[in-house]
Short mmCIF file of C-alpha atoms in Angstrom, two decimals:
data_model
loop_
_atom_site.label_atom_id
_atom_site.label_comp_id
_atom_site.label_asym_id
_atom_site.label_seq_id
_atom_site.Cartn_x
_atom_site.Cartn_y
_atom_site.Cartn_z
CA MET A 1 142.98 42.40 -80.29
CA LEU A 2 143.06 40.72 -84.14
CA SER A 3 142.24 37.61 -82.71
CA ALA A 4 139.31 38.48 -80.84
CA ALA A 5 137.95 39.92 -83.75
CA ARG A 6 139.11 37.37 -86.10
CA ASP A 7 137.40 34.96 -83.48
CA ALA A 8 134.12 37.29 -83.29
CA LEU A 9 134.07 36.70 -87.48
CA TRP A 10 135.13 32.85 -87.25
CA PRO A 11 135.23 31.11 -83.70
CA ARG A 12 137.81 28.76 -83.42
CA THR A 13 135.29 25.72 -82.72
CA GLY A 14 133.43 26.79 -85.87
CA TRP A 15 130.01 27.88 -86.10
CA ALA A 16 128.12 24.64 -85.66
CA ARG A 17 129.80 24.01 -82.37
CA ALA A 18 129.13 27.94 -81.46
CA PHE A 19 125.26 27.19 -82.32
CA GLN A 20 125.47 23.74 -79.96
CA TYR A 21 126.71 25.60 -77.09
CA VAL A 22 124.25 28.34 -77.35
CA LYS A 23 121.53 25.99 -77.99
CA HIS A 24 122.87 24.15 -75.03
CA ARG A 25 123.00 27.07 -73.01
CA LEU A 26 119.20 28.02 -73.67
CA ASN A 27 117.91 24.42 -73.06
CA ARG A 28 120.01 24.59 -69.44
CA LEU A 29 118.48 28.11 -68.29
CA PRO A 30 116.46 27.65 -64.98
CA ASP A 31 113.36 29.40 -65.90
CA ARG A 32 110.35 28.52 -67.40
CA PRO A 33 109.54 27.62 -71.25
CA GLN A 34 107.41 30.43 -72.02
CA ARG A 35 109.84 33.12 -70.61
CA ILE A 36 113.07 31.71 -72.12
CA ALA A 37 111.17 31.56 -75.50
CA ARG A 38 109.91 35.41 -75.29
CA GLY A 39 113.68 35.99 -74.23
CA ILE A 40 114.54 34.31 -77.68
CA MET A 41 112.19 36.42 -79.75
CA ALA A 42 113.49 39.68 -78.17
CA GLY A 43 116.80 38.82 -79.10
CA VAL A 44 115.87 37.65 -82.74
CA PHE A 45 113.60 40.62 -83.17
CA ILE A 46 116.79 42.96 -82.36
CA SER A 47 118.92 41.60 -84.55
CA PHE A 48 116.94 42.72 -87.46
CA THR A 49 117.61 46.53 -86.59
CA PRO A 50 120.52 48.92 -87.42
CA PHE A 51 121.71 49.46 -84.21
CA PHE A 52 125.19 47.73 -84.59
CA GLY A 53 126.91 47.58 -81.10
CA LEU A 54 123.64 48.08 -79.26
CA HIS A 55 122.05 44.69 -79.64
CA PHE A 56 122.67 43.05 -76.35
CA LEU A 57 121.34 47.00 -74.93
CA LEU A 58 118.77 46.58 -76.60
CA ALA A 59 117.61 42.92 -76.38
CA VAL A 60 118.00 43.32 -72.57
CA THR A 61 115.29 46.05 -72.52
CA LEU A 62 113.08 44.80 -74.83
CA ALA A 63 113.48 41.34 -72.27
CA TRP A 64 112.50 43.37 -69.78
CA ILE A 65 109.39 45.20 -71.16
CA LEU A 66 108.19 41.48 -72.22
CA ARG A 67 108.98 39.84 -68.47
CA ALA A 68 111.33 37.23 -70.79
CA ASN A 69 114.39 35.76 -69.86
CA ILE A 70 117.26 38.35 -70.40
CA LEU A 71 120.17 36.02 -70.67
CA ALA A 72 117.69 33.91 -73.64
CA ALA A 73 117.65 37.60 -75.53
CA ILE A 74 121.28 37.57 -75.44
CA LEU A 75 121.63 34.78 -76.60
CA GLY A 76 118.84 35.26 -79.26
CA THR A 77 120.47 37.82 -80.97
CA PHE A 78 123.33 35.59 -82.38
CA PHE A 79 120.59 35.13 -84.61
CA GLY A 80 122.29 37.96 -86.59
CA ASN A 81 125.76 36.85 -86.95
CA PRO A 82 128.31 37.29 -89.72
CA LEU A 83 126.55 34.46 -91.84
CA THR A 84 123.28 35.93 -92.03
CA PHE A 85 123.89 39.93 -91.55
CA PRO A 86 124.39 40.03 -94.99
CA LEU A 87 121.12 38.54 -96.06
CA ILE A 88 119.52 40.49 -93.32
CA ALA A 89 121.24 44.06 -93.93
CA VAL A 90 120.55 43.51 -97.99
CA PHE A 91 117.03 42.12 -97.69
CA SER A 92 115.96 44.73 -95.01
CA THR A 93 117.46 47.58 -96.68
CA LYS A 94 115.79 46.84 -100.25
CA PHE A 95 112.68 46.09 -98.72
CA GLY A 96 112.78 49.51 -96.98
CA GLN A 97 113.58 51.54 -99.86
CA PHE A 98 110.49 49.95 -101.59
CA LEU A 99 108.41 50.96 -98.75
CA LEU A 100 109.59 54.47 -98.39
CA GLY A 101 109.33 54.63 -102.19
CA ALA A 102 112.96 55.47 -103.02
CA GLU A 103 112.74 57.41 -106.17
CA ARG A 104 114.28 56.02 -109.41
CA SER A 105 116.80 60.02 -109.31
CA ARG A 106 118.06 58.65 -105.85
CA LEU A 107 118.58 55.45 -107.01
CA HIS A 108 120.57 56.46 -109.96
CA PRO A 109 121.55 60.00 -109.30
CA PRO A 110 122.70 61.90 -112.04
CA PRO A 111 126.51 63.18 -112.01
CA GLU A 112 127.34 66.25 -109.94
CA ALA A 113 129.77 68.80 -111.37
CA MET A 114 132.94 69.91 -108.91
CA THR A 115 135.36 72.03 -109.31
CA VAL A 116 138.73 71.81 -107.93
CA THR A 117 141.44 74.40 -107.60
CA THR A 118 145.37 73.15 -108.63
CA PRO A 119 148.42 74.18 -106.51
CA SER A 120 149.17 76.30 -109.58
CA GLY A 121 145.22 78.47 -109.08
CA GLU A 122 143.86 76.91 -111.84
CA GLU A 123 140.48 75.90 -111.60
CA ARG A 124 139.49 72.29 -113.31
CA SER A 125 135.94 71.38 -113.59
CA PHE A 126 134.92 68.02 -113.84
CA LEU A 127 131.83 65.29 -113.41
CA VAL A 128 131.55 63.01 -110.41
CA HIS A 129 129.04 59.82 -110.40
CA PRO A 130 128.01 60.11 -106.72
CA PRO A 131 126.51 56.11 -105.59
CA GLY A 132 123.19 55.46 -105.79
CA ALA A 133 121.06 54.08 -103.45
CA ASP A 134 121.41 50.89 -105.01
CA ASN A 135 125.04 50.70 -104.57
CA LEU A 136 125.57 49.76 -100.81
CA THR A 137 128.83 49.44 -100.91
CA ALA A 138 130.00 52.68 -102.45
CA ILE A 139 127.76 54.25 -99.99
CA PHE A 140 129.24 52.52 -97.00
CA SER A 141 132.70 53.23 -98.34
CA GLN A 142 132.02 57.13 -98.63
CA ALA A 143 130.25 57.23 -95.68
CA ALA A 144 133.11 55.60 -93.59
CA GLY A 145 135.76 57.39 -95.34
CA GLU A 146 133.68 60.87 -94.11
CA LEU A 147 133.72 59.71 -90.70
CA VAL A 148 137.44 59.22 -90.68
CA HIS A 149 138.31 62.29 -92.16
CA ASN A 150 135.36 64.20 -89.50
CA ILE A 151 137.30 62.62 -86.62
CA LYS A 152 140.61 64.30 -88.19
CA ALA A 153 139.06 67.28 -88.30
CA ILE A 154 138.06 67.90 -84.82
CA PHE A 155 141.56 67.93 -84.14
CA THR A 156 142.70 69.58 -87.55
CA SER A 157 141.96 72.57 -89.49
CA GLU A 158 140.23 70.73 -92.30
CA HIS A 159 136.48 71.08 -92.54
CA ALA A 160 133.94 68.30 -91.78
CA GLU A 161 132.08 66.83 -94.82
CA TRP A 162 128.49 65.55 -93.89
CA GLY A 163 127.66 64.45 -97.92
CA GLY A 164 127.96 61.27 -97.58
CA LEU A 165 126.93 60.40 -94.37
CA ARG A 166 123.89 62.24 -94.88
CA GLN A 167 123.38 60.02 -97.96
CA PHE A 168 124.06 56.58 -95.85
CA PHE A 169 121.69 57.82 -93.46
CA HIS A 170 118.67 58.50 -95.94
CA ASP A 171 119.50 55.34 -98.18
CA VAL A 172 120.51 52.69 -96.14
CA TRP A 173 120.64 53.26 -92.26
CA LEU A 174 116.32 54.25 -92.48
CA PRO A 175 115.79 51.98 -95.02
CA TYR A 176 117.29 49.23 -93.07
CA LEU A 177 115.51 50.38 -89.70
CA VAL A 178 112.17 50.31 -91.49
CA GLY A 179 112.78 47.43 -93.61
CA GLY A 180 114.01 45.43 -90.90
CA LEU A 181 110.75 45.96 -88.58
CA LEU A 182 108.24 43.64 -90.40
CA PRO A 183 110.60 40.63 -91.02
CA GLY A 184 112.48 41.15 -87.50
CA VAL A 185 108.51 40.42 -86.40
CA ILE A 186 107.70 37.32 -88.40
CA ALA A 187 111.28 35.80 -87.55
CA ALA A 188 110.65 36.45 -83.91
CA VAL A 189 107.11 35.01 -83.60
CA VAL A 190 108.58 32.12 -85.96
CA MET A 191 111.36 31.56 -83.77
CA TYR A 192 109.04 31.59 -80.42
CA TYR A 193 106.73 28.66 -81.38
CA VAL A 194 109.36 27.25 -82.62
CA THR A 195 111.77 26.87 -79.91
CA LEU A 196 108.74 26.87 -77.45
CA PRO A 197 108.03 23.01 -77.68
CA ILE A 198 111.65 21.92 -78.34
CA ILE A 199 112.59 23.83 -74.58
CA THR A 200 109.11 22.41 -72.88
CA ALA A 201 110.06 18.94 -74.00
CA TYR A 202 113.81 19.35 -73.26
CA GLN A 203 112.99 19.94 -69.71
CA ASN A 204 109.86 17.57 -69.07
CA ARG A 205 112.48 14.92 -70.40
CA ARG A 206 115.62 16.17 -68.14
CA ARG A 207 113.10 16.43 -65.23
CA ALA A 208 112.09 12.89 -65.86
CA LYS A 209 115.78 12.01 -65.90
CA LEU A 210 116.48 13.68 -62.62
CA LYS A 211 113.29 11.87 -60.98
CA GLU A 212 114.07 8.30 -61.73
CA LYS A 213 118.04 9.04 -60.66
CA LEU A 214 116.41 10.32 -57.51
CA GLU A 215 113.89 7.04 -57.06
CA GLN A 216 117.12 5.08 -57.63
CA ALA A 217 119.10 6.99 -54.90
CA ARG A 218 116.31 6.14 -52.66
CA ALA A 219 115.91 2.94 -53.44
CA LYS A 220 119.65 2.01 -53.13
CA LEU A 221 119.46 3.93 -49.62
CA ALA A 222 116.53 1.61 -48.52
CA ALA A 223 118.12 -1.30 -49.60
CA ARG A 224 121.53 -0.37 -47.14
CA GLN A 225 119.55 0.30 -44.68
CA GLN A 226 117.35 -3.02 -45.05
CA ASN A 227 120.50 -5.15 -45.16
CA ARG A 228 122.28 -3.36 -42.32
CA VAL A 229 122.65 -5.59 -39.45
CA ASP A 230 122.08 -3.91 -36.10
CA PRO A 231 124.36 -5.05 -33.56
CA THR A 232 122.18 -4.91 -30.37
CA GLU A 233 120.16 -7.80 -31.49
CA GLY A 234 122.57 -10.38 -31.05
CA THR A 235 123.17 -8.83 -27.69
CA CYS A 236 120.24 -9.59 -26.24
CA ALA A 237 119.45 -12.44 -27.38
CA SER A 238 122.54 -13.86 -25.15
CA ASP A 239 121.36 -11.81 -22.45
CA THR A 240 118.07 -13.83 -22.88
CA ASP A 241 119.77 -17.27 -22.80
CA THR A 242 122.24 -16.58 -19.75
CA SER A 243 119.19 -15.17 -17.47
CA ALA A 244 117.39 -18.71 -17.93
CA PRO A 245 118.10 -20.90 -14.59
CA GLN A 246 120.84 -23.48 -14.67
CA SER A 247 119.98 -27.44 -14.11
CA SER A 248 121.99 -28.95 -10.98
CA PRO A 249 122.42 -32.42 -9.68
CA PHE A 250 121.82 -30.87 -6.18
CA ASP A 251 118.92 -29.22 -6.89
CA ARG A 252 116.64 -32.45 -7.37
CA PRO A 253 113.51 -32.42 -5.05
CA ARG A 254 113.98 -34.58 -1.85
CA GLU A 255 111.45 -37.64 -1.46
#
């Protein structure tokens, strides 16, 4: 499992080889260039959404709606990878917070008072500084901790906590979703117009090479047929020579 996770984050052959493989697979898809380019467009757009774990399924669905190549859509989701996801996530979240008009009080919330009871029964109060909406690392950490705690609470008597998850939804996930739509559309359209002529040129060049090889094969076959000696020709000539009457001294005409 650890090996699979490591390969997902960093392929053994390196990202350059991985990109070359994806490019090779896209160029050799047996479909029209327009459908392949639309599939890539669908996959690139989905990679800008925060639906992690569902990118393949959503890309297939969007490709079906657009009548695009499904395999190209799946390969197009690799636009989002461990090298690009941090940039996509940060930009989309910040842009979404700007569009949603996140207030400064949410970006930098004031400290909150919390009271705890010690084992001896003594109550103590102290201030807790909740993570602001701009502190993505703290929000992710708190939400992940609450998620693990709530899973344990299902099987124990502990109470579920939703404060961190609620903040994660409002301050990270929702801005990520809203802020990723516009750059996702722009990146998808750009990739469509970039990949369409490349795929078209590759298919035309490949079709020309196949046609040239086919013509060469036909020429070789015709040359072999022309150089082939028909064994019946020699037999016919021999039969013609032996059928002619032979002269004999006894066949001289009488005087």
